[in-house]
């Protein structure tokens, strides 16, 4: 018995896009979530870098203070979490 089927299908219906990727610093995060979400950014070693609340639609994120590298972005809402990778190259 899979008790998570309903939650998994709701999460899979939500999409998160990041562009440009690789980014020179600022990037756009587009989400199909309809409620407020929390964006958390972590470096390759899992170190927390920053967080920001997001609302549905497109949000431009200023990440110019991040060094070149690969980052994990976690977008968390009431329906679950989606992880994405972002490459910063300046």
Coordinates of N, CA, C and O in Angstrom, one line a residue:
X1 N 0.9 -1.2 0.0 CA 0.0 0.0 0.0 C 0.9 1.2 0.0 O 1.8 1.4 0.8
X2 N 0.7 2.1 -0.9 CA 1.4 3.4 -1.0 C 0.6 4.5 -0.5 O -0.4 4.9 -1.1
X3 N 0.9 5.0 0.7 CA 0.1 6.0 1.4 C 0.4 7.4 0.9 O -0.3 8.3 1.2
X4 N 1.5 7.6 0.1 CA 1.9 8.9 -0.3 C 1.4 9.2 -1.7 O 1.8 10.2 -2.3
X5 N 0.6 8.4 -2.3 CA 0.2 8.6 -3.7 C -0.4 9.9 -4.0 O -0.1 10.6 -4.9
X6 N -1.3 10.4 -3.1 CA -2.0 11.7 -3.3 C -1.0 12.8 -3.2 O -1.1 13.7 -4.0
X7 N -0.2 12.8 -2.3 CA 0.8 13.9 -2.1 C 1.8 13.9 -3.3 O 2.1 14.9 -3.8
X8 N 2.3 12.7 -3.7 CA 3.2 12.7 -4.8 C 2.6 13.2 -6.1 O 3.3 13.9 -6.8
X9 N 1.3 12.9 -6.3 CA 0.7 13.4 -7.6 C 0.5 14.9 -7.5 O 0.7 15.6 -8.5
X10 N 0.2 15.4 -6.3 CA 0.1 16.9 -6.2 C 1.4 17.6 -6.4 O 1.5 18.6 -7.1
X11 N 2.5 17.0 -5.9 CA 3.8 17.6 -6.1 C 4.2 17.5 -7.5 O 4.8 18.5 -8.1
X12 N 4.0 16.4 -8.2 CA 4.4 16.2 -9.6 C 3.7 17.2 -10.5 O 4.2 17.5 -11.6
X13 N 2.5 17.6 -10.1 CA 1.8 18.6 -10.9 C 2.3 20.0 -10.9 O 2.0 20.9 -11.7
X14 N 3.1 20.3 -9.9 CA 3.7 21.6 -9.7 C 5.1 21.6 -10.4 O 5.9 20.7 -10.2
X15 N 5.4 22.6 -11.1 CA 6.6 22.8 -11.9 C 7.4 24.0 -11.4 O 6.8 25.0 -11.0
X16 N 8.7 23.8 -11.3 CA 9.6 24.9 -11.0 C 10.7 24.9 -12.1 O 11.3 23.9 -12.4
X17 N 10.8 26.1 -12.7 CA 11.8 26.3 -13.7 C 12.8 27.4 -13.3 O 12.4 28.4 -12.6
X18 N 14.1 27.3 -13.7 CA 15.1 28.2 -13.3 C 15.8 28.6 -14.6 O 16.2 27.7 -15.4
X19 N 15.9 29.9 -14.9 CA 16.7 30.4 -16.1 C 17.2 31.7 -15.8 O 16.7 32.5 -15.0
X20 N 18.3 32.2 -16.4 CA 19.2 31.3 -17.2 C 20.0 30.3 -16.2 O 20.2 30.7 -15.1
X21 N 20.3 29.2 -16.7 CA 21.1 28.2 -15.9 C 22.1 27.5 -16.9 O 21.6 26.7 -17.7
X22 N 23.4 27.9 -16.8 CA 24.1 28.6 -15.8 C 23.7 30.1 -15.8 O 23.3 30.7 -16.8
X23 N 23.9 30.7 -14.6 CA 23.6 32.1 -14.4 C 24.8 32.9 -14.1 O 25.8 32.3 -13.5
X24 N 24.8 34.2 -14.4 CA 25.9 35.0 -14.0 C 25.7 35.7 -12.6 O 26.5 36.4 -12.1
X25 N 24.6 35.4 -12.0 CA 24.3 35.9 -10.7 C 22.8 35.9 -10.5 O 22.2 35.1 -9.8
X26 N 22.1 36.8 -11.2 CA 20.6 36.9 -11.0 C 20.0 35.8 -11.9 O 20.5 35.5 -13.0
X27 N 18.9 35.3 -11.5 CA 18.1 34.3 -12.2 C 16.7 34.4 -12.0 O 16.3 35.1 -11.0
X28 N 15.9 33.8 -12.8 CA 14.4 33.9 -12.7 C 13.9 32.5 -12.2 O 14.4 31.5 -12.8
X29 N 13.1 32.4 -11.2 CA 12.5 31.2 -10.8 C 11.0 31.3 -11.1 O 10.3 32.2 -10.6
X30 N 10.5 30.4 -11.9 CA 9.1 30.3 -12.2 C 8.5 29.1 -11.6 O 9.1 28.0 -11.6
X31 N 7.4 29.3 -10.9 CA 6.7 28.2 -10.2 C 5.2 28.2 -10.5 O 4.6 29.2 -10.7
X32 N 4.7 26.9 -10.6 CA 3.3 26.8 -10.8 C 2.5 26.6 -9.4 O 1.3 26.4 -9.4
X33 N 3.2 26.6 -8.3 CA 2.6 26.6 -7.0 C 1.7 27.8 -6.9 O 2.0 28.9 -7.4
X34 N 0.6 27.7 -6.2 CA -0.4 28.8 -6.1 C -0.3 29.5 -4.7 O -0.9 30.5 -4.5
X35 N 0.5 28.9 -3.8 CA 0.6 29.5 -2.5 C 2.0 30.0 -2.3 O 2.9 29.7 -3.1
X36 N 2.2 30.7 -1.2 CA 3.6 31.2 -0.8 C 4.5 30.0 -0.6 O 4.1 28.9 -0.1
X37 N 5.8 30.1 -1.1 CA 6.8 29.0 -1.0 C 8.0 29.7 -0.3 O 8.2 30.9 -0.4
X38 N 8.9 28.8 0.2 CA 10.1 29.2 0.7 C 11.2 28.6 -0.2 O 11.3 27.4 -0.4
X39 N 12.1 29.5 -0.7 CA 13.3 29.1 -1.5 C 14.5 29.1 -0.5 O 14.7 30.1 0.2
X40 N 15.2 28.0 -0.5 CA 16.4 27.9 0.3 C 17.5 27.5 -0.7 O 17.3 26.7 -1.5
X41 N 18.7 28.2 -0.5 CA 19.8 27.9 -1.4 C 21.0 27.4 -0.6 O 21.3 27.9 0.5
X42 N 21.5 26.3 -1.0 CA 22.7 25.6 -0.4 C 23.8 25.4 -1.4 O 23.6 25.2 -2.5
X43 N 25.1 25.5 -0.8 CA 26.2 25.3 -1.7 C 26.4 23.8 -1.9 O 25.7 22.9 -1.4
X44 N 27.5 23.4 -2.6 CA 27.8 22.0 -2.9 C 28.0 21.2 -1.7 O 27.9 20.0 -1.7
X45 N 28.4 21.8 -0.6 CA 28.7 21.1 0.7 C 27.5 21.0 1.6 O 27.7 20.6 2.7
X46 N 26.4 21.6 1.2 CA 25.2 21.6 2.0 C 25.1 22.8 2.9 O 24.2 22.8 3.8
X47 N 26.0 23.7 2.8 CA 26.0 24.9 3.6 C 24.9 25.9 3.2 O 24.8 26.2 2.0
X48 N 24.0 26.3 4.1 CA 22.9 27.2 3.8 C 23.5 28.5 3.4 O 24.4 29.1 4.1
X49 N 23.0 29.1 2.3 CA 23.5 30.4 1.8 C 22.5 31.5 2.0 O 22.9 32.5 2.6
X50 N 21.3 31.3 1.6 CA 20.2 32.3 1.9 C 18.9 31.7 1.6 O 18.7 30.6 1.0
X51 N 17.8 32.4 2.1 CA 16.4 32.0 1.8 C 15.6 33.2 1.4 O 16.0 34.4 1.7
X52 N 14.5 32.9 0.8 CA 13.6 34.0 0.3 C 12.2 33.4 0.2 O 12.1 32.3 -0.3
X53 N 11.2 34.2 0.5 CA 9.8 33.7 0.3 C 9.5 34.1 -1.1 O 9.9 35.1 -1.7
X54 N 8.7 33.2 -1.8 CA 8.3 33.3 -3.2 C 6.8 33.3 -3.2 O 6.1 32.7 -2.4
X55 N 6.2 33.9 -4.2 CA 4.8 33.8 -4.5 C 4.6 33.3 -5.9 O 5.6 33.1 -6.6
X56 N 3.4 32.9 -6.3 CA 3.2 32.2 -7.5 C 3.7 33.1 -8.7 O 3.7 34.3 -8.6
X57 N 4.1 32.4 -9.8 CA 4.5 33.1 -11.0 C 6.0 33.2 -11.0 O 6.7 32.3 -10.6
X58 N 6.5 34.3 -11.6 CA 8.0 34.5 -11.8 C 8.5 35.4 -10.7 O 7.9 36.4 -10.4
X59 N 9.7 35.0 -10.2 CA 10.4 35.9 -9.3 C 11.9 36.0 -9.7 O 12.5 35.0 -10.0
X60 N 12.4 37.2 -9.8 CA 13.8 37.4 -10.1 C 14.6 37.3 -8.8 O 14.3 38.1 -7.8
X61 N 15.6 36.5 -8.7 CA 16.4 36.3 -7.5 C 17.8 36.9 -7.7 O 18.5 36.6 -8.7
X62 N 18.2 37.7 -6.8 CA 19.5 38.3 -6.9 C 20.5 37.5 -6.1 O 20.5 37.4 -4.9
X63 N 21.3 36.7 -6.9 CA 22.3 35.8 -6.2 C 23.7 36.3 -6.6 O 24.6 35.5 -6.7
X64 N 23.9 37.6 -6.9 CA 25.2 38.1 -7.3 C 26.3 38.0 -6.2 O 27.4 38.0 -6.5
X65 N 25.8 37.8 -4.9 CA 26.8 37.6 -3.8 C 27.3 36.2 -3.8 O 28.3 35.9 -3.0
X66 N 26.8 35.2 -4.6 CA 27.3 33.9 -4.5 C 28.5 33.7 -5.4 O 28.6 34.3 -6.5
X67 N 29.4 32.9 -5.0 CA 30.6 32.6 -5.8 C 30.3 31.6 -6.9 O 29.2 31.0 -6.9
X68 N 31.2 31.5 -7.9 CA 31.0 30.5 -8.9 C 30.9 29.1 -8.3 O 31.5 28.8 -7.3
X69 N 30.0 28.3 -8.8 CA 29.8 27.0 -8.3 C 28.4 26.4 -8.6 O 27.6 27.0 -9.3
X70 N 28.2 25.3 -8.0 CA 26.9 24.6 -8.2 C 26.1 24.7 -6.9 O 26.7 24.4 -5.8
X71 N 24.9 25.1 -7.0 CA 24.0 25.3 -5.8 C 22.7 24.4 -5.9 O 22.3 24.2 -7.0
X72 N 22.2 24.0 -4.8 CA 20.9 23.3 -4.7 C 19.9 24.3 -4.2 O 20.1 25.0 -3.2
X73 N 18.8 24.4 -5.0 CA 17.7 25.3 -4.6 C 16.5 24.4 -4.2 O 16.2 23.5 -4.9
X74 N 16.0 24.6 -3.0 CA 14.9 23.8 -2.5 C 13.7 24.8 -2.4 O 13.8 25.8 -1.7
X75 N 12.6 24.4 -3.1 CA 11.4 25.2 -3.0 C 10.4 24.4 -2.3 O 10.0 23.3 -2.7
X76 N 10.0 25.0 -1.1 CA 9.1 24.2 -0.2 C 7.8 25.0 -0.1 O 7.7 26.2 0.2
X77 N 6.7 24.3 -0.3 CA 5.3 24.8 -0.1 C 4.5 23.8 0.7 O 5.0 22.8 1.2
X78 N 3.2 24.1 0.8 CA 2.3 23.2 1.6 C 2.2 21.8 1.0 O 1.8 20.9 1.6
X79 N 2.4 21.7 -0.3 CA 2.3 20.4 -1.0 C 3.5 19.6 -1.0 O 3.5 18.5 -1.5
X80 N 4.7 20.1 -0.6 CA 5.9 19.4 -0.6 C 7.1 20.2 -1.0 O 7.1 21.5 -0.9
X81 N 8.2 19.6 -1.4 CA 9.4 20.2 -1.8 C 9.9 19.8 -3.1 O 9.8 18.6 -3.5
X82 N 10.5 20.7 -3.9 CA 11.1 20.4 -5.2 C 12.5 20.9 -5.1 O 12.8 22.1 -4.7
X83 N 13.5 20.1 -5.5 CA 14.9 20.5 -5.5 C 15.4 20.7 -6.9 O 15.0 19.9 -7.8
X84 N 16.2 21.8 -7.1 CA 16.8 22.0 -8.5 C 18.2 22.4 -8.3 O 18.6 22.8 -7.2
X85 N 19.0 22.3 -9.3 CA 20.4 22.7 -9.3 C 20.6 24.0 -10.1 O 19.9 24.2 -11.1
X86 N 21.4 24.8 -9.6 CA 21.8 26.1 -10.3 C 23.3 26.2 -10.4 O 24.0 25.9 -9.4
X87 N 23.8 26.6 -11.5 CA 25.2 26.8 -11.7 C 25.4 28.3 -11.9 O 24.8 28.9 -12.7
X88 N 26.4 28.8 -11.1 CA 26.7 30.2 -11.1 C 28.1 30.3 -11.8 O 29.1 29.6 -11.3
X89 N 28.2 31.0 -12.9 CA 29.5 31.2 -13.6 C 29.6 32.7 -13.9 O 28.7 33.2 -14.6
X90 N 30.6 33.4 -13.4 CA 30.7 34.8 -13.6 C 31.8 35.1 -14.6 O 32.7 34.4 -14.7

